[in-house]
Amino acid sequence: MVAISVVRLGSERAEGEGVRIGTVRRPPRGVPKEEFSSRNYYDVWLPILSPSQTLVTEAKAATTDAEWAVFVRSFTKEMKAPDASHVLDLLATLSHTSHFSIGCYCENETHCHRSVLRHLLEDRGAAFVAESCV
């Protein structure tokens, strides 16, 4: 199977999950760099697909649907920058020939930037694993 899985970094890897890409602003605290992969965080770090620090703070503070919607709009705007947009296009294309996963540390995907990434990639025609971890 080739497609994208959406995962929580640090969670157990699913069989055949492929390369795990960390779409986070910062590496995991207290974990040596050489252990990121073996501790199920990520194999490759791609911070260009994470929200700016200002938006990370905004997302963590969002407690209402309206506040979350403001974050989604702002993050979507950040992802329209040429470099981020090109990376999203690349991942969407690769999803049809490779299996890999993207993830973040947040416990709940619905209140995490990875849910926005999922939609942005879907809009670009990316293929997703039906049972992606939430």
Short mmCIF file of N, CA, C and O in Angstrom, two decimals:
data_model
loop_
_atom_site.label_atom_id
_atom_site.label_comp_id
_atom_site.label_asym_id
_atom_site.label_seq_id
_atom_site.Cartn_x
_atom_site.Cartn_y
_atom_site.Cartn_z
N MET A 1 0.84 -1.18 0.00
CA MET A 1 0.00 0.00 0.00
C MET A 1 0.88 1.24 0.00
O MET A 1 1.88 1.31 0.69
N VAL A 2 0.52 2.21 -0.79
CA VAL A 2 1.21 3.50 -0.80
C VAL A 2 0.21 4.58 -0.42
O VAL A 2 -0.90 4.61 -0.93
N ALA A 3 0.59 5.40 0.52
CA ALA A 3 -0.29 6.48 0.98
C ALA A 3 0.34 7.12 2.21
O ALA A 3 1.35 6.66 2.73
N ILE A 4 -0.32 8.17 2.68
CA ILE A 4 0.14 8.89 3.86
C ILE A 4 -0.65 8.42 5.08
O ILE A 4 -1.87 8.30 5.02
N SER A 5 0.05 8.18 6.18
CA SER A 5 -0.58 7.96 7.47
C SER A 5 -0.38 9.24 8.28
O SER A 5 0.65 9.90 8.16
N VAL A 6 -1.36 9.58 9.08
CA VAL A 6 -1.24 10.75 9.96
C VAL A 6 -1.15 10.19 11.38
O VAL A 6 -2.04 9.44 11.81
N VAL A 7 -0.07 10.52 12.09
CA VAL A 7 0.23 9.88 13.36
C VAL A 7 0.56 10.88 14.46
O VAL A 7 0.87 12.04 14.19
N ARG A 8 0.53 10.37 15.66
CA ARG A 8 1.03 11.13 16.81
C ARG A 8 2.47 10.72 17.03
O ARG A 8 2.77 9.52 17.21
N LEU A 9 3.37 11.67 17.00
CA LEU A 9 4.77 11.37 17.21
C LEU A 9 4.98 10.82 18.61
O LEU A 9 4.41 11.31 19.58
N GLY A 10 5.79 9.78 18.68
CA GLY A 10 6.03 9.10 19.95
C GLY A 10 5.15 7.89 20.14
O GLY A 10 5.38 7.09 21.05
N SER A 11 4.14 7.73 19.29
CA SER A 11 3.26 6.56 19.38
C SER A 11 3.92 5.37 18.70
O SER A 11 4.84 5.53 17.90
N GLU A 12 3.45 4.18 19.03
CA GLU A 12 3.98 2.98 18.39
C GLU A 12 3.74 3.06 16.89
O GLU A 12 2.69 3.53 16.46
N ARG A 13 4.68 2.58 16.14
CA ARG A 13 4.56 2.59 14.68
C ARG A 13 3.67 1.44 14.21
O ARG A 13 3.74 0.35 14.74
N ALA A 14 2.87 1.74 13.20
CA ALA A 14 2.06 0.71 12.58
C ALA A 14 2.93 -0.05 11.59
O ALA A 14 3.89 0.50 11.03
N GLU A 15 2.60 -1.30 11.37
CA GLU A 15 3.34 -2.10 10.40
C GLU A 15 3.24 -1.45 9.02
O GLU A 15 2.16 -1.06 8.58
N GLY A 16 4.37 -1.31 8.36
CA GLY A 16 4.38 -0.75 7.03
C GLY A 16 4.15 0.75 6.97
O GLY A 16 3.85 1.29 5.91
N GLU A 17 4.28 1.43 8.09
CA GLU A 17 4.01 2.87 8.15
C GLU A 17 4.95 3.68 7.26
O GLU A 17 4.60 4.75 6.80
N GLY A 18 6.13 3.19 7.03
CA GLY A 18 7.08 3.92 6.20
C GLY A 18 7.83 4.97 6.99
O GLY A 18 7.79 5.01 8.22
N VAL A 19 8.50 5.83 6.28
CA VAL A 19 9.28 6.90 6.90
C VAL A 19 8.34 7.82 7.66
O VAL A 19 7.30 8.22 7.16
N ARG A 20 8.73 8.13 8.88
CA ARG A 20 7.93 9.03 9.72
C ARG A 20 8.53 10.43 9.65
O ARG A 20 9.70 10.63 9.95
N ILE A 21 7.69 11.39 9.24
CA ILE A 21 8.14 12.77 9.08
C ILE A 21 7.56 13.61 10.21
O ILE A 21 6.34 13.66 10.40
N GLY A 22 8.43 14.27 10.93
CA GLY A 22 8.00 15.15 12.02
C GLY A 22 7.72 16.54 11.50
O GLY A 22 8.63 17.23 11.04
N THR A 23 6.47 16.95 11.55
CA THR A 23 6.08 18.28 11.08
C THR A 23 5.86 19.18 12.29
O THR A 23 4.79 19.72 12.50
N VAL A 24 6.91 19.29 13.09
CA VAL A 24 6.84 20.03 14.35
C VAL A 24 7.89 21.13 14.37
O VAL A 24 8.90 21.06 13.67
N ARG A 25 7.63 22.15 15.17
CA ARG A 25 8.53 23.30 15.28
C ARG A 25 9.83 22.92 16.01
O ARG A 25 10.89 23.41 15.68
N ARG A 26 9.72 22.07 17.02
CA ARG A 26 10.88 21.74 17.84
C ARG A 26 11.03 20.22 18.00
O ARG A 26 10.04 19.51 18.07
N PRO A 27 12.28 19.77 18.12
CA PRO A 27 12.50 18.33 18.39
C PRO A 27 11.99 17.97 19.78
O PRO A 27 11.77 18.85 20.62
N PRO A 28 11.82 16.68 20.04
CA PRO A 28 11.34 16.27 21.38
C PRO A 28 12.38 16.62 22.45
O PRO A 28 13.57 16.40 22.26
N ARG A 29 11.91 17.16 23.55
CA ARG A 29 12.80 17.57 24.64
C ARG A 29 13.37 16.36 25.36
O ARG A 29 12.68 15.38 25.61
N GLY A 30 14.63 16.46 25.71
CA GLY A 30 15.27 15.44 26.51
C GLY A 30 15.57 14.15 25.78
O GLY A 30 15.94 13.16 26.40
N VAL A 31 15.43 14.15 24.46
CA VAL A 31 15.69 12.95 23.67
C VAL A 31 16.91 13.22 22.79
O VAL A 31 16.90 14.17 22.00
N PRO A 32 17.95 12.41 22.91
CA PRO A 32 19.10 12.61 22.04
C PRO A 32 18.71 12.45 20.57
O PRO A 32 17.90 11.60 20.23
N LYS A 33 19.30 13.27 19.72
CA LYS A 33 18.98 13.29 18.29
C LYS A 33 19.06 11.89 17.67
O LYS A 33 18.21 11.50 16.87
N GLU A 34 20.07 11.13 18.07
CA GLU A 34 20.24 9.79 17.50
C GLU A 34 19.17 8.80 17.94
O GLU A 34 19.08 7.69 17.41
N GLU A 35 18.30 9.19 18.88
CA GLU A 35 17.22 8.31 19.35
C GLU A 35 15.83 8.74 18.87
O GLU A 35 14.84 8.11 19.22
N PHE A 36 15.74 9.82 18.09
CA PHE A 36 14.43 10.27 17.61
C PHE A 36 13.68 9.14 16.91
O PHE A 36 12.50 8.91 17.16
N SER A 37 14.34 8.45 16.02
CA SER A 37 13.69 7.39 15.26
C SER A 37 13.38 6.17 16.13
O SER A 37 12.26 5.65 16.11
N SER A 38 14.36 5.72 16.90
CA SER A 38 14.16 4.51 17.71
C SER A 38 13.12 4.69 18.80
O SER A 38 12.51 3.71 19.26
N ARG A 39 12.86 5.92 19.20
CA ARG A 39 11.82 6.19 20.20
C ARG A 39 10.49 6.57 19.54
O ARG A 39 9.58 7.08 20.20
N ASN A 40 10.38 6.33 18.24
CA ASN A 40 9.14 6.53 17.48
C ASN A 40 8.69 7.99 17.36
O ASN A 40 7.51 8.26 17.22
N TYR A 41 9.65 8.90 17.39
CA TYR A 41 9.29 10.29 17.14
C TYR A 41 9.25 10.51 15.63
O TYR A 41 8.19 10.60 15.05
N TYR A 42 10.40 10.62 15.00
CA TYR A 42 10.42 10.78 13.55
C TYR A 42 11.77 10.36 12.99
O TYR A 42 12.77 10.33 13.70
N ASP A 43 11.74 10.03 11.70
CA ASP A 43 12.96 9.68 10.98
C ASP A 43 13.55 10.92 10.31
O ASP A 43 14.75 11.04 10.15
N VAL A 44 12.66 11.82 9.87
CA VAL A 44 13.05 13.03 9.18
C VAL A 44 12.26 14.19 9.78
O VAL A 44 11.06 14.07 10.02
N TRP A 45 12.95 15.29 10.01
CA TRP A 45 12.31 16.47 10.60
C TRP A 45 12.03 17.46 9.48
O TRP A 45 12.92 17.82 8.71
N LEU A 46 10.79 17.91 9.37
CA LEU A 46 10.37 18.84 8.33
C LEU A 46 9.61 20.01 8.96
O LEU A 46 8.40 20.14 8.83
N PRO A 47 10.33 20.89 9.68
CA PRO A 47 9.66 21.96 10.41
C PRO A 47 8.96 22.99 9.54
O PRO A 47 8.12 23.75 10.03
N ILE A 48 9.24 23.01 8.23
CA ILE A 48 8.55 23.96 7.35
C ILE A 48 7.05 23.71 7.33
O ILE A 48 6.26 24.60 7.02
N LEU A 49 6.62 22.49 7.71
CA LEU A 49 5.19 22.17 7.74
C LEU A 49 4.59 22.30 9.13
O LEU A 49 3.52 21.76 9.42
N SER A 50 5.27 23.01 9.99
CA SER A 50 4.73 23.28 11.32
C SER A 50 4.31 24.74 11.39
O SER A 50 4.83 25.58 10.66
N PRO A 51 3.37 25.05 12.27
CA PRO A 51 2.98 26.46 12.44
C PRO A 51 4.13 27.27 13.03
O PRO A 51 4.98 26.74 13.74
N SER A 52 4.13 28.57 12.74
CA SER A 52 5.10 29.47 13.36
C SER A 52 4.89 29.41 14.88
O SER A 52 3.84 28.99 15.36
N GLN A 53 5.89 29.86 15.62
CA GLN A 53 5.77 29.83 17.08
C GLN A 53 4.56 30.63 17.55
O GLN A 53 3.85 30.22 18.47
N THR A 54 4.27 31.74 16.91
CA THR A 54 3.10 32.55 17.27
C THR A 54 1.82 31.73 17.10
O THR A 54 0.94 31.75 17.97
N LEU A 55 1.72 30.99 16.00
CA LEU A 55 0.52 30.18 15.77
C LEU A 55 0.45 28.97 16.68
O LEU A 55 -0.64 28.53 17.05
N VAL A 56 1.60 28.41 17.05
CA VAL A 56 1.60 27.29 18.01
C VAL A 56 0.97 27.77 19.32
O VAL A 56 0.11 27.10 19.89
N THR A 57 1.38 28.94 19.76
CA THR A 57 0.83 29.52 20.99
C THR A 57 -0.67 29.75 20.85
O THR A 57 -1.45 29.44 21.75
N GLU A 58 -1.07 30.28 19.70
CA GLU A 58 -2.49 30.53 19.42
C GLU A 58 -3.30 29.23 19.43
O GLU A 58 -4.38 29.17 20.00
N ALA A 59 -2.76 28.20 18.81
CA ALA A 59 -3.47 26.92 18.74
C ALA A 59 -3.64 26.31 20.13
O ALA A 59 -4.71 25.80 20.46
N LYS A 60 -2.59 26.37 20.93
CA LYS A 60 -2.67 25.81 22.28
C LYS A 60 -3.66 26.56 23.15
O LYS A 60 -4.26 25.98 24.06
N ALA A 61 -3.86 27.85 22.88
CA ALA A 61 -4.78 28.66 23.67
C ALA A 61 -6.21 28.59 23.17
O ALA A 61 -7.14 29.01 23.87
N ALA A 62 -6.43 28.03 21.97
CA ALA A 62 -7.78 27.98 21.39
C ALA A 62 -8.67 27.02 22.18
O ALA A 62 -8.38 25.84 22.27
N THR A 63 -9.74 27.56 22.74
CA THR A 63 -10.67 26.72 23.52
C THR A 63 -12.05 26.68 22.90
O THR A 63 -12.87 25.87 23.31
N THR A 64 -12.31 27.53 21.93
CA THR A 64 -13.62 27.54 21.27
C THR A 64 -13.45 27.20 19.80
O THR A 64 -12.35 27.31 19.24
N ASP A 65 -14.54 26.81 19.16
CA ASP A 65 -14.50 26.53 17.72
C ASP A 65 -14.09 27.76 16.93
O ASP A 65 -13.35 27.66 15.96
N ALA A 66 -14.53 28.93 17.37
CA ALA A 66 -14.19 30.17 16.67
C ALA A 66 -12.69 30.45 16.77
O ALA A 66 -12.05 30.84 15.78
N GLU A 67 -12.11 30.26 17.94
CA GLU A 67 -10.67 30.47 18.11
C GLU A 67 -9.87 29.46 17.28
O GLU A 67 -8.86 29.81 16.67
N TRP A 68 -10.35 28.22 17.24
CA TRP A 68 -9.67 27.21 16.44
C TRP A 68 -9.76 27.57 14.95
O TRP A 68 -8.79 27.42 14.21
N ALA A 69 -10.90 28.06 14.52
CA ALA A 69 -11.09 28.45 13.12
C ALA A 69 -10.12 29.58 12.73
O ALA A 69 -9.60 29.59 11.61
N VAL A 70 -9.85 30.49 13.65
CA VAL A 70 -8.88 31.57 13.39
C VAL A 70 -7.50 30.95 13.18
O VAL A 70 -6.77 31.32 12.25
N PHE A 71 -7.13 30.00 14.03
CA PHE A 71 -5.85 29.31 13.87
C PHE A 71 -5.78 28.61 12.52
O PHE A 71 -4.78 28.72 11.80
N VAL A 72 -6.82 27.88 12.15
CA VAL A 72 -6.83 27.14 10.88
C VAL A 72 -6.62 28.09 9.70
O VAL A 72 -5.81 27.82 8.81
N ARG A 73 -7.32 29.20 9.71
CA ARG A 73 -7.16 30.18 8.62
C ARG A 73 -5.72 30.72 8.58
O ARG A 73 -5.12 30.84 7.51
N SER A 74 -5.17 31.05 9.74
CA SER A 74 -3.82 31.61 9.80
C SER A 74 -2.77 30.58 9.36
O SER A 74 -1.84 30.90 8.61
N PHE A 75 -2.93 29.34 9.81
CA PHE A 75 -1.97 28.30 9.43
C PHE A 75 -2.08 27.97 7.94
O PHE A 75 -1.07 27.80 7.25
N THR A 76 -3.29 27.94 7.43
CA THR A 76 -3.50 27.70 6.00
C THR A 76 -2.80 28.79 5.19
O THR A 76 -2.16 28.51 4.16
N LYS A 77 -2.88 30.01 5.66
CA LYS A 77 -2.20 31.13 4.99
C LYS A 77 -0.69 30.92 5.01
O LYS A 77 -0.01 31.15 4.01
N GLU A 78 -0.15 30.49 6.16
CA GLU A 78 1.30 30.22 6.24
C GLU A 78 1.71 29.14 5.24
O GLU A 78 2.78 29.22 4.64
N MET A 79 0.87 28.15 5.06
CA MET A 79 1.19 27.03 4.17
C MET A 79 1.08 27.40 2.69
O MET A 79 1.46 26.63 1.82
N LYS A 80 0.59 28.62 2.41
CA LYS A 80 0.54 29.10 1.03
C LYS A 80 1.86 29.74 0.61
O LYS A 80 2.06 30.03 -0.57
N ALA A 81 2.77 29.94 1.55
CA ALA A 81 4.10 30.47 1.20
C ALA A 81 4.74 29.49 0.23
O ALA A 81 4.54 28.27 0.33
N PRO A 82 5.49 29.99 -0.74
CA PRO A 82 6.02 29.11 -1.79
C PRO A 82 6.76 27.86 -1.30
O PRO A 82 6.49 26.76 -1.78
N ASP A 83 7.68 28.01 -0.35
CA ASP A 83 8.44 26.83 0.10
C ASP A 83 7.53 25.76 0.71
O ASP A 83 7.65 24.58 0.39
N ALA A 84 6.64 26.17 1.60
CA ALA A 84 5.72 25.20 2.22
C ALA A 84 4.79 24.60 1.18
O ALA A 84 4.54 23.39 1.18
N SER A 85 4.29 25.41 0.29
CA SER A 85 3.38 24.93 -0.75
C SER A 85 4.06 23.90 -1.65
O SER A 85 3.46 22.87 -2.00
N HIS A 86 5.32 24.14 -2.00
CA HIS A 86 6.05 23.18 -2.83
C HIS A 86 6.24 21.85 -2.10
O HIS A 86 6.14 20.78 -2.71
N VAL A 87 6.53 21.91 -0.81
CA VAL A 87 6.70 20.68 -0.03
C VAL A 87 5.38 19.92 0.02
O VAL A 87 5.35 18.69 -0.13
N LEU A 88 4.27 20.62 0.23
CA LEU A 88 2.96 19.96 0.23
C LEU A 88 2.68 19.30 -1.12
O LEU A 88 2.18 18.16 -1.18
N ASP A 89 2.99 19.99 -2.21
CA ASP A 89 2.81 19.41 -3.54
C ASP A 89 3.65 18.14 -3.70
O ASP A 89 3.18 17.13 -4.24
N LEU A 90 4.89 18.19 -3.24
CA LEU A 90 5.78 17.03 -3.32
C LEU A 90 5.21 15.85 -2.53
O LEU A 90 5.15 14.73 -3.05
N LEU A 91 4.79 16.09 -1.30
CA LEU A 91 4.25 15.00 -0.48
C LEU A 91 2.98 14.41 -1.09
O LEU A 91 2.79 13.20 -1.07
N ALA A 92 2.13 15.26 -1.62
CA ALA A 92 0.90 14.77 -2.26
C ALA A 92 1.25 13.86 -3.44
O ALA A 92 0.66 12.78 -3.61
N THR A 93 2.22 14.25 -4.23
CA THR A 93 2.64 13.44 -5.37
C THR A 93 3.29 12.14 -4.90
O THR A 93 2.97 11.05 -5.42
N LEU A 94 4.18 12.21 -3.92
CA LEU A 94 4.84 11.01 -3.41
C LEU A 94 3.87 10.02 -2.78
O LEU A 94 4.14 8.81 -2.77
N SER A 95 2.74 10.51 -2.28
CA SER A 95 1.78 9.62 -1.63
C SER A 95 1.22 8.57 -2.58
O SER A 95 0.67 7.57 -2.14
N HIS A 96 1.39 8.76 -3.87
CA HIS A 96 0.88 7.80 -4.86
C HIS A 96 1.93 6.76 -5.25
O HIS A 96 1.61 5.81 -5.96
N THR A 97 3.17 6.95 -4.76
CA THR A 97 4.22 6.00 -5.09
C THR A 97 4.99 5.50 -3.88
O THR A 97 5.80 4.59 -3.99
N SER A 98 4.76 6.10 -2.71
CA SER A 98 5.49 5.76 -1.49
C SER A 98 4.55 5.79 -0.30
O SER A 98 3.55 6.50 -0.31
N HIS A 99 4.92 5.02 0.72
CA HIS A 99 4.16 5.10 1.96
C HIS A 99 5.03 5.78 2.99
O HIS A 99 6.18 5.44 3.19
N PHE A 100 4.46 6.78 3.65
CA PHE A 100 5.15 7.52 4.70
C PHE A 100 4.10 8.08 5.64
O PHE A 100 2.90 8.00 5.39
N SER A 101 4.56 8.65 6.74
CA SER A 101 3.63 9.23 7.70
C SER A 101 4.09 10.63 8.07
O SER A 101 5.27 10.95 7.99
N ILE A 102 3.12 11.45 8.45
CA ILE A 102 3.41 12.79 8.96
C ILE A 102 2.81 12.86 10.36
O ILE A 102 1.81 12.21 10.64
N GLY A 103 3.44 13.64 11.21
CA GLY A 103 2.90 13.68 12.56
C GLY A 103 3.34 14.86 13.38
O GLY A 103 4.20 15.66 13.00
N CYS A 104 2.71 14.93 14.54
CA CYS A 104 2.94 15.97 15.54
C CYS A 104 2.76 15.32 16.91
O CYS A 104 2.30 14.19 17.01
N TYR A 105 3.11 16.04 17.97
CA TYR A 105 3.02 15.51 19.33
C TYR A 105 1.61 15.57 19.92
O TYR A 105 1.31 14.88 20.90
N CYS A 106 0.74 16.40 19.37
CA CYS A 106 -0.59 16.61 19.96
C CYS A 106 -1.35 15.30 20.11
O CYS A 106 -1.33 14.45 19.21
N GLU A 107 -2.06 15.18 21.20
CA GLU A 107 -2.82 13.97 21.47
C GLU A 107 -4.02 13.82 20.54
O GLU A 107 -4.32 12.73 20.06
N ASN A 108 -4.71 14.92 20.26
CA ASN A 108 -5.95 14.88 19.50
C ASN A 108 -5.74 15.50 18.12
O ASN A 108 -5.54 16.71 18.00
N GLU A 109 -5.82 14.68 17.07
CA GLU A 109 -5.60 15.19 15.71
C GLU A 109 -6.58 16.29 15.33
O GLU A 109 -6.23 17.22 14.61
N THR A 110 -7.81 16.23 15.82
CA THR A 110 -8.80 17.23 15.42
C THR A 110 -8.47 18.62 15.96
O THR A 110 -8.99 19.61 15.47
N HIS A 111 -7.63 18.68 16.97
CA HIS A 111 -7.21 19.96 17.55
C HIS A 111 -5.69 20.09 17.43
O HIS A 111 -4.98 20.38 18.39
N CYS A 112 -5.21 19.82 16.22
CA CYS A 112 -3.78 19.82 15.94
C CYS A 112 -3.57 20.27 14.50
O CYS A 112 -4.42 20.02 13.63
N HIS A 113 -2.44 20.88 14.23
CA HIS A 113 -2.17 21.35 12.87
C HIS A 113 -2.11 20.21 11.86
O HIS A 113 -2.31 20.43 10.67
N ARG A 114 -1.88 18.98 12.34
CA ARG A 114 -1.82 17.88 11.36
C ARG A 114 -3.18 17.63 10.72
O ARG A 114 -3.24 17.14 9.59
N SER A 115 -4.27 18.02 11.37
CA SER A 115 -5.59 17.91 10.73
C SER A 115 -5.68 18.90 9.56
O SER A 115 -6.28 18.59 8.52
N VAL A 116 -5.06 20.06 9.71
CA VAL A 116 -5.04 21.04 8.63
C VAL A 116 -4.15 20.54 7.50
O VAL A 116 -4.51 20.63 6.32
N LEU A 117 -3.00 19.97 7.86
CA LEU A 117 -2.13 19.39 6.83
C LEU A 117 -2.85 18.30 6.05
O LEU A 117 -2.72 18.21 4.83
N ARG A 118 -3.62 17.48 6.74
CA ARG A 118 -4.40 16.43 6.06
C ARG A 118 -5.30 17.06 5.00
O ARG A 118 -5.32 16.62 3.86
N HIS A 119 -6.01 18.11 5.36
CA HIS A 119 -6.93 18.76 4.40
C HIS A 119 -6.17 19.42 3.25
O HIS A 119 -6.59 19.32 2.09
N LEU A 120 -5.06 20.06 3.57
CA LEU A 120 -4.27 20.70 2.52
C LEU A 120 -3.72 19.66 1.54
O LEU A 120 -3.70 19.89 0.32
N LEU A 121 -3.30 18.52 2.06
CA LEU A 121 -2.79 17.45 1.20
C LEU A 121 -3.93 16.79 0.41
O LEU A 121 -3.76 16.47 -0.77
N GLU A 122 -5.08 16.61 1.06
CA GLU A 122 -6.24 16.06 0.33
C GLU A 122 -6.62 16.96 -0.83
O GLU A 122 -6.93 16.48 -1.92
N ASP A 123 -6.59 18.28 -0.61
CA ASP A 123 -6.91 19.24 -1.66
C ASP A 123 -5.94 19.13 -2.84
O ASP A 123 -6.28 19.50 -3.96
N ARG A 124 -4.75 18.61 -2.57
CA ARG A 124 -3.75 18.42 -3.63
C ARG A 124 -3.81 17.01 -4.21
O ARG A 124 -2.95 16.63 -5.00
N GLY A 125 -4.79 16.23 -3.80
CA GLY A 125 -4.98 14.89 -4.35
C GLY A 125 -4.16 13.80 -3.69
O GLY A 125 -4.01 12.71 -4.26
N ALA A 126 -3.66 14.04 -2.49
CA ALA A 126 -2.86 13.03 -1.80
C ALA A 126 -3.70 11.81 -1.43
O ALA A 126 -4.89 11.92 -1.19
N ALA A 127 -3.03 10.67 -1.39
CA ALA A 127 -3.67 9.43 -0.96
C ALA A 127 -3.36 9.22 0.52
O ALA A 127 -2.23 9.41 0.96
N PHE A 128 -4.39 8.83 1.29
CA PHE A 128 -4.23 8.59 2.72
C PHE A 128 -4.62 7.17 3.07
O PHE A 128 -5.52 6.59 2.46
N VAL A 129 -3.98 6.64 4.10
CA VAL A 129 -4.36 5.35 4.66
C VAL A 129 -5.67 5.57 5.40
O VAL A 129 -5.76 6.48 6.22
N ALA A 130 -6.64 4.74 5.15
CA ALA A 130 -7.98 4.90 5.75
C ALA A 130 -7.95 4.87 7.27
O ALA A 130 -8.66 5.61 7.93
N GLU A 131 -7.12 4.02 7.84
CA GLU A 131 -7.10 3.88 9.29
C GLU A 131 -5.97 4.66 9.94
O GLU A 131 -5.40 4.23 10.91
N SER A 132 -5.67 5.86 9.42
CA SER A 132 -4.62 6.69 10.02
C SER A 132 -4.88 6.90 11.50
O SER A 132 -6.03 7.02 11.92
N CYS A 133 -3.82 6.93 12.26
CA CYS A 133 -3.93 7.10 13.71
C CYS A 133 -4.43 8.50 14.01
O CYS A 133 -4.02 9.47 13.39
N VAL A 134 -5.27 8.62 15.01
CA VAL A 134 -5.77 9.92 15.44
C VAL A 134 -5.24 10.23 16.81
O VAL A 134 -5.00 9.41 17.61
#
